Amino acid sequence: MHPPTPARRSIVVHGSLAAAEVRLALGRERAHGSQVMTFEQAVARLAGGFARPIEADALREAIHQALRADPREVPLGELDAIRDLPGTARAAADTLYKCWRAGIDLEARAREARDAGAGVGDQAAGSRGRLRALAALERAALARLPGGMKRPADLVAAAEHRLAHAPAVLGALEIRGLTQMAPCWRPLLARLAGVVTVRWVAGPREVPVWLDEMNAALATPIVVERAEPASPALKVYSCADSAHEIVEALRWARALMAEGRARPEEIAIAAASPAEFDDHMESLAAQANLDVHFVHGRRALASADGQAAAALAELLLRGLSRGRVERLVRLLRGISPEIDALPENWHRSLPQDAPLLSLDRWRSLLENMAEDGSDQGREDVGQPKEGALLLSILEDLDRGPPAAGEVGERLLKGPSLAIWRKALKEGPPEALDVTLSGLRLRDGLEPTTSIAWMPASALAASPRRFVRLVGLSSRAWPRPISEDRLLPEQAVPLEELDPLPVAEADRRDFRTILATTGPSQAQGASERGEVAMSRSRRDAEGRELGRSPLLPLKEEVPEAYLAEGRVPEHAMSEPDRLLARQSEFAHLPVAASARACWRDWHRAELTARDGLVRENHPVVLRALERPQSATSLGKLLRDPLGWLWTYALGWRATDVDEEPLSLDALAFGNLMHEILDRAVRRLEADGGLAAADPSAIAVAVEAARSETAVAWEKDLPVPPLVVWRRFQEMAAALASNALAIDPADPEVRGDDGAPGGPMEGAGEGRNALPGRRSWTEIPFGVPNPLRDDDRHAARDLPWDPALAVEIPDAGLTTTGKIDRLDLTAAGDRAWVVDYKSGKVPRKPEEIVLKGGSELQRCLYGFAVKALLGETVDVRAGLLYPREGGGLYLLPDADQVLTTLSGFLRLARQNMADGLALPGIDAESERNDLAFALPGNAKAVYCETKGPPARTRLGEATAIWDLD
């Protein structure tokens, strides 16, 4: 004989966690014939056929399509103004769900408002317009949904026609863990009570008032099962901030498991709104190596697939750049077959400093690389096939947001493509960064065997024995009531639209959690549950936070103050354990090294951690043998430790500002220099700078400004348009001022020839020396200047630019680019000009070496004499084109060079002797490697190490005190 068919039973729960736990319990009981679902799913099953509830993703997609439709086809009235904004689809879906659950018929409300519209005020007219707009959007969305998806009211109507089938379809109905039910379902619940047995298993939870009222009117009332509330042990903690709350919560969870008091599935951590804590929980749970199940889902951007989608979105929204392309390729490895077809070292041959901010720049670069390296067997994009593939991908990416769907389908696969499609349904492609940040994914952990991290509403429906509630501050729990984003209270009263407002729901959930945590006290005090509650003393901005009104009084449950740096009873992770056991941590090599470093930093004596290196270290000697620029020589004189880091070890500060809001001083100076370079070349090609009048200079500068702007916008990051234009105007004005000053004319210097004095026979004006030529950005000591900078390819330079210049008696050679060189037709007189785009210093005529920071004028003047011959009369000067500035020649250049050479010789010898010590520039605010020094280095470290460093560096430091 066959065993009897088990009786059908349906259990209604709230939330995925409650469903998983009930299914597990039923499986252990072998309760065949039982089914677990939400009440909405039960109604859809009774409705029969292919009817099913409207899924959130499907509704948002339908709304998205309606919002993107032609406004003439789908007129949305007031909502037309926001149909393209990110978040509109999500807000509209939330509003429609609220209306449906509250049993509000938007079409009927819109008709009533239209019929009663005559003679009302502006506010009522606005409410009518909003109701009509939402009704139109509802019609458009429903028309785009699959036919089987029904609104709650439609499901209820269909189910009521099939009530006779309820015993076979649903069987006995048991509602577990609910403290409330949406108004739209209540009429059907009452009718079901007359057909099948309905039990409302409330346990210690509150029973809604409407249920008792409903039972009083029913012939067959719903069976309400109540139980005594639990009496868990209560603990209250005060933590420093939200991150500290999560740290303490994980310490508490590990302590419960380590002591054998609880299994992971008995532990829950909850907040009224977990979003504020999600990032902390994500990182700290991974550090603690604990399986923490995110009941509400993990942020999509916290996954590798989400990051791949985010990298693609950033490229489409913000345009091409070397950094963005490299990041995208790195993240799509193993995801995209097309990216996998690129060589592993595809970026090896890309220029290190080129930002590559346009498709034209990428195309030109890839074509040149293919021509140069097609026969060299390289494994990079220099090969024609790989270069063509990369260029094809870049061409698609350069199409921007309108091509988001097509590009995503091409480059993404699997979960990353699913994330991409979902983000495009949430909003327009232009808002991908916003929609991606709001997406959540299931984390793949088994909820019934893991610690659960969840909203308080989910915990109220699926209690656990040990509970930790976080975020119990006055601002976060209960949350404040807010009006619906699309349906104002004037149109539908808030109490009707949302019968259980969020603030009251938070209070109810809090009471439910306390009543359901652990067995009741009658079952034995040893089995009591525990509810630990914590709050933050400060928010993320440092503002002080108050206690939640839900917390018990301090007289009833004392609040324990937890310091952020305290030694915990149970550590949550390995780093936390080592921090708690300082004696154990002290024996680790990293700790010993850190402690020794810290002590050395605070000792007055100099140590290896302050820059003492081995004498004649080969790395140092190789760096000294290379040609030095004026910048590197200045660092060698003023900050030997910084020179070692930069030029011997190759350290560089990372520049992450691909889209600057402004130009810093260095970038602005480069802009002015490039405008000057282009203007002078244009003038030299048209009769010469020396013969140019002010109008010709103005025309050349304006043309140079335009050319420079185009070049920068193509290859370099520039600020927003208005700011960028302002910087162009300022740089062009300074360039015009600079070219108006003729270094060969003593009258324009405003110093009567002092300090440098006029050259003999210099003449009385710009045209006094016919045939004089001018060059700008002219290189010397550059191995391949024509290959590295094509601006010099068509120019007849006065010397071989590959020749480096040896500084006499210093053991160093120098290289660089001279801002401007003027040379007479006879080649017997030369003027070297170093442009300064910054503000004019006090007493500029007294500046000579400026403590070792002003070397260009001296070095470039010497370089010109060395390259052109000793018979050439060379004068070098600083030119400040800002108001109050002028040209300031170097006095007694030979004596200054002798002085400088002596200091450079001493600095080189110190470096070779291993004295790479912090100098006077170590404490400068413009030190780009200040991050490698101890914190607050200027006030502590440099004050401590400065005197002994001066002593060891000896006479080389005397240059710091020179003008």
PDB file of N, CA and C in Angstrom, residues 724-769:
ATOM      1  N   TRP A 724      39.687  76.923 -17.140  1.00  0.00           N
ATOM      2  CA  TRP A 724      40.749  76.700 -18.125  1.00  0.00           C
ATOM      3  C   TRP A 724      40.949  77.957 -18.989  1.00  0.00           C
ATOM      4  N   ARG A 725      39.886  78.584 -19.411  1.00  0.00           N
ATOM      5  CA  ARG A 725      40.015  79.805 -20.215  1.00  0.00           C
ATOM      6  C   ARG A 725      40.676  80.919 -19.414  1.00  0.00           C
ATOM      7  N   ARG A 726      40.330  81.008 -18.147  1.00  0.00           N
ATOM      8  CA  ARG A 726      40.935  82.051 -17.315  1.00  0.00           C
ATOM      9  C   ARG A 726      42.442  81.833 -17.194  1.00  0.00           C
ATOM     10  N   PHE A 727      42.873  80.600 -17.000  1.00  0.00           N
ATOM     11  CA  PHE A 727      44.307  80.323 -16.906  1.00  0.00           C
ATOM     12  C   PHE A 727      45.006  80.615 -18.231  1.00  0.00           C
ATOM     13  N   GLN A 728      44.354  80.333 -19.340  1.00  0.00           N
ATOM     14  CA  GLN A 728      44.943  80.658 -20.637  1.00  0.00           C
ATOM     15  C   GLN A 728      45.158  82.169 -20.769  1.00  0.00           C
ATOM     16  N   GLU A 729      44.151  82.937 -20.379  1.00  0.00           N
ATOM     17  CA  GLU A 729      44.266  84.392 -20.469  1.00  0.00           C
ATOM     18  C   GLU A 729      45.404  84.913 -19.591  1.00  0.00           C
ATOM     19  N   MET A 730      45.507  84.371 -18.371  1.00  0.00           N
ATOM     20  CA  MET A 730      46.566  84.826 -17.475  1.00  0.00           C
ATOM     21  C   MET A 730      47.936  84.473 -18.034  1.00  0.00           C
ATOM     22  N   ALA A 731      48.093  83.249 -18.554  1.00  0.00           N
ATOM     23  CA  ALA A 731      49.386  82.825 -19.097  1.00  0.00           C
ATOM     24  C   ALA A 731      49.752  83.643 -20.336  1.00  0.00           C
ATOM     25  N   ALA A 732      48.758  83.913 -21.193  1.00  0.00           N
ATOM     26  CA  ALA A 732      49.024  84.711 -22.391  1.00  0.00           C
ATOM     27  C   ALA A 732      49.427  86.134 -22.023  1.00  0.00           C
ATOM     28  N   ALA A 733      48.786  86.704 -21.011  1.00  0.00           N
ATOM     29  CA  ALA A 733      49.146  88.064 -20.580  1.00  0.00           C
ATOM     30  C   ALA A 733      50.575  88.106 -20.061  1.00  0.00           C
ATOM     31  N   LEU A 734      50.960  87.094 -19.268  1.00  0.00           N
ATOM     32  CA  LEU A 734      52.340  87.060 -18.777  1.00  0.00           C
ATOM     33  C   LEU A 734      53.318  86.850 -19.917  1.00  0.00           C
ATOM     34  N   ALA A 735      52.931  86.027 -20.902  1.00  0.00           N
ATOM     35  CA  ALA A 735      53.823  85.813 -22.052  1.00  0.00           C
ATOM     36  C   ALA A 735      54.029  87.113 -22.831  1.00  0.00           C
ATOM     37  N   SER A 736      52.967  87.884 -23.006  1.00  0.00           N
ATOM     38  CA  SER A 736      53.098  89.173 -23.702  1.00  0.00           C
ATOM     39  C   SER A 736      54.013  90.112 -22.933  1.00  0.00           C
ATOM     40  N   ASN A 737      53.844  90.154 -21.605  1.00  0.00           N
ATOM     41  CA  ASN A 737      54.731  90.996 -20.787  1.00  0.00           C
ATOM     42  C   ASN A 737      56.181  90.548 -20.920  1.00  0.00           C
ATOM     43  N   ALA A 738      56.394  89.241 -20.929  1.00  0.00           N
ATOM     44  CA  ALA A 738      57.759  88.729 -20.996  1.00  0.00           C
ATOM     45  C   ALA A 738      58.416  89.078 -22.318  1.00  0.00           C
ATOM     46  N   LEU A 739      57.673  88.982 -23.425  1.00  0.00           N
ATOM     47  CA  LEU A 739      58.265  89.270 -24.734  1.00  0.00           C
ATOM     48  C   LEU A 739      58.429  90.757 -24.971  1.00  0.00           C
ATOM     49  N   ALA A 740      57.716  91.573 -24.186  1.00  0.00           N
ATOM     50  CA  ALA A 740      57.889  93.027 -24.330  1.00  0.00           C
ATOM     51  C   ALA A 740      59.199  93.506 -23.731  1.00  0.00           C
ATOM     52  N   ILE A 741      59.818  92.676 -22.918  1.00  0.00           N
ATOM     53  CA  ILE A 741      61.095  93.051 -22.292  1.00  0.00           C
ATOM     54  C   ILE A 741      62.226  92.468 -23.116  1.00  0.00           C
ATOM     55  N   ASP A 742      63.081  93.346 -23.637  1.00  0.00           N
ATOM     56  CA  ASP A 742      64.219  92.917 -24.455  1.00  0.00           C
ATOM     57  C   ASP A 742      65.449  92.833 -23.562  1.00  0.00           C
ATOM     58  N   PRO A 743      66.024  91.630 -23.381  1.00  0.00           N
ATOM     59  CA  PRO A 743      67.184  91.505 -22.490  1.00  0.00           C
ATOM     60  C   PRO A 743      68.402  92.288 -22.985  1.00  0.00           C
ATOM     61  N   ALA A 744      68.431  92.633 -24.277  1.00  0.00           N
ATOM     62  CA  ALA A 744      69.576  93.384 -24.803  1.00  0.00           C
ATOM     63  C   ALA A 744      69.442  94.878 -24.575  1.00  0.00           C
ATOM     64  N   ASP A 745      68.287  95.320 -24.096  1.00  0.00           N
ATOM     65  CA  ASP A 745      68.064  96.745 -23.883  1.00  0.00           C
ATOM     66  C   ASP A 745      68.173  97.051 -22.398  1.00  0.00           C
ATOM     67  N   PRO A 746      69.197  97.796 -21.970  1.00  0.00           N
ATOM     68  CA  PRO A 746      69.372  98.045 -20.538  1.00  0.00           C
ATOM     69  C   PRO A 746      68.269  98.903 -19.931  1.00  0.00           C
ATOM     70  N   GLU A 747      67.565  99.694 -20.733  1.00  0.00           N
ATOM     71  CA  GLU A 747      66.574 100.599 -20.168  1.00  0.00           C
ATOM     72  C   GLU A 747      65.349  99.868 -19.626  1.00  0.00           C
ATOM     73  N   VAL A 748      64.983  98.718 -20.210  1.00  0.00           N
ATOM     74  CA  VAL A 748      63.753  98.040 -19.795  1.00  0.00           C
ATOM     75  C   VAL A 748      63.931  97.289 -18.482  1.00  0.00           C
ATOM     76  N   ARG A 749      65.181  97.169 -18.001  1.00  0.00           N
ATOM     77  CA  ARG A 749      65.391  96.437 -16.761  1.00  0.00           C
ATOM     78  C   ARG A 749      65.027  97.291 -15.561  1.00  0.00           C
ATOM     79  N   GLY A 750      65.047  98.571 -15.708  1.00  0.00           N
ATOM     80  CA  GLY A 750      64.683  99.446 -14.599  1.00  0.00           C
ATOM     81  C   GLY A 750      65.711  99.476 -13.497  1.00  0.00           C
ATOM     82  N   ASP A 751      66.977  99.091 -13.815  1.00  0.00           N
ATOM     83  CA  ASP A 751      67.974  99.067 -12.748  1.00  0.00           C
ATOM     84  C   ASP A 751      69.245  99.803 -13.165  1.00  0.00           C
ATOM     85  N   ASP A 752      69.149 100.578 -14.281  1.00  0.00           N
ATOM     86  CA  ASP A 752      70.315 101.364 -14.729  1.00  0.00           C
ATOM     87  C   ASP A 752      71.543 100.497 -14.928  1.00  0.00           C
ATOM     88  N   GLY A 753      71.312  99.292 -15.386  1.00  0.00           N
ATOM     89  CA  GLY A 753      72.441  98.411 -15.654  1.00  0.00           C
ATOM     90  C   GLY A 753      72.855  97.582 -14.513  1.00  0.00           C
ATOM     91  N   ALA A 754      72.503  97.925 -13.310  1.00  0.00           N
ATOM     92  CA  ALA A 754      72.868  97.121 -12.151  1.00  0.00           C
ATOM     93  C   ALA A 754      71.780  96.075 -11.934  1.00  0.00           C
ATOM     94  N   PRO A 755      72.110  94.886 -11.377  1.00  0.00           N
ATOM     95  CA  PRO A 755      73.439  94.520 -10.932  1.00  0.00           C
ATOM     96  C   PRO A 755      74.323  93.954 -12.025  1.00  0.00           C
ATOM     97  N   GLY A 756      73.699  93.532 -13.158  1.00  0.00           N
ATOM     98  CA  GLY A 756      74.543  92.902 -14.161  1.00  0.00           C
ATOM     99  C   GLY A 756      75.214  93.903 -15.072  1.00  0.00           C
ATOM    100  N   GLY A 757      74.582  95.074 -15.253  1.00  0.00           N
ATOM    101  CA  GLY A 757      75.163  96.101 -16.114  1.00  0.00           C
ATOM    102  C   GLY A 757      74.906  95.812 -17.573  1.00  0.00           C
ATOM    103  N   PRO A 758      74.794  96.844 -18.387  1.00  0.00           N
ATOM    104  CA  PRO A 758      74.557  96.637 -19.814  1.00  0.00           C
ATOM    105  C   PRO A 758      75.814  96.158 -20.507  1.00  0.00           C
ATOM    106  N   MET A 759      75.603  95.432 -21.590  1.00  0.00           N
ATOM    107  CA  MET A 759      76.752  95.021 -22.383  1.00  0.00           C
ATOM    108  C   MET A 759      77.284  96.217 -23.167  1.00  0.00           C
ATOM    109  N   GLU A 760      78.509  96.185 -23.395  1.00  0.00           N
ATOM    110  CA  GLU A 760      79.130  97.270 -24.146  1.00  0.00           C
ATOM    111  C   GLU A 760      78.596  97.243 -25.568  1.00  0.00           C
ATOM    112  N   GLY A 761      78.071  98.384 -26.007  1.00  0.00           N
ATOM    113  CA  GLY A 761      77.541  98.445 -27.362  1.00  0.00           C
ATOM    114  C   GLY A 761      76.219  97.771 -27.515  1.00  0.00           C
ATOM    115  N   ALA A 762      75.452  97.686 -26.414  1.00  0.00           N
ATOM    116  CA  ALA A 762      74.191  96.962 -26.492  1.00  0.00           C
ATOM    117  C   ALA A 762      73.140  97.719 -27.264  1.00  0.00           C
ATOM    118  N   GLY A 763      73.340  98.976 -27.501  1.00  0.00           N
ATOM    119  CA  GLY A 763      72.366  99.715 -28.288  1.00  0.00           C
ATOM    120  C   GLY A 763      71.281 100.319 -27.442  1.00  0.00           C
ATOM    121  N   GLU A 764      70.296 100.932 -28.102  1.00  0.00           N
ATOM    122  CA  GLU A 764      69.255 101.648 -27.384  1.00  0.00           C
ATOM    123  C   GLU A 764      67.870 101.093 -27.654  1.00  0.00           C
ATOM    124  N   GLY A 765      67.720  99.868 -27.960  1.00  0.00           N
ATOM    125  CA  GLY A 765      66.365  99.366 -28.191  1.00  0.00           C
ATOM    126  C   GLY A 765      66.353  98.010 -28.807  1.00  0.00           C
ATOM    127  N   ARG A 766      65.075  97.584 -29.152  1.00  0.00           N
ATOM    128  CA  ARG A 766      64.883  96.225 -29.636  1.00  0.00           C
ATOM    129  C   ARG A 766      65.591  96.000 -30.963  1.00  0.00           C
ATOM    130  N   ASN A 767      65.704  97.003 -31.806  1.00  0.00           N
ATOM    131  CA  ASN A 767      66.303  96.819 -33.130  1.00  0.00           C
ATOM    132  C   ASN A 767      67.765  97.248 -33.196  1.00  0.00           C
ATOM    133  N   ALA A 768      68.401  97.409 -32.025  1.00  0.00           N
ATOM    134  CA  ALA A 768      69.770  97.925 -32.014  1.00  0.00           C
ATOM    135  C   ALA A 768      70.769  96.924 -32.559  1.00  0.00           C
ATOM    136  N   LEU A 769      70.464  95.643 -32.490  1.00  0.00           N
ATOM    137  CA  LEU A 769      71.384  94.612 -32.952  1.00  0.00           C
ATOM    138  C   LEU A 769      70.729  93.820 -34.063  1.00  0.00           C
TER     139      LEU A 769
END
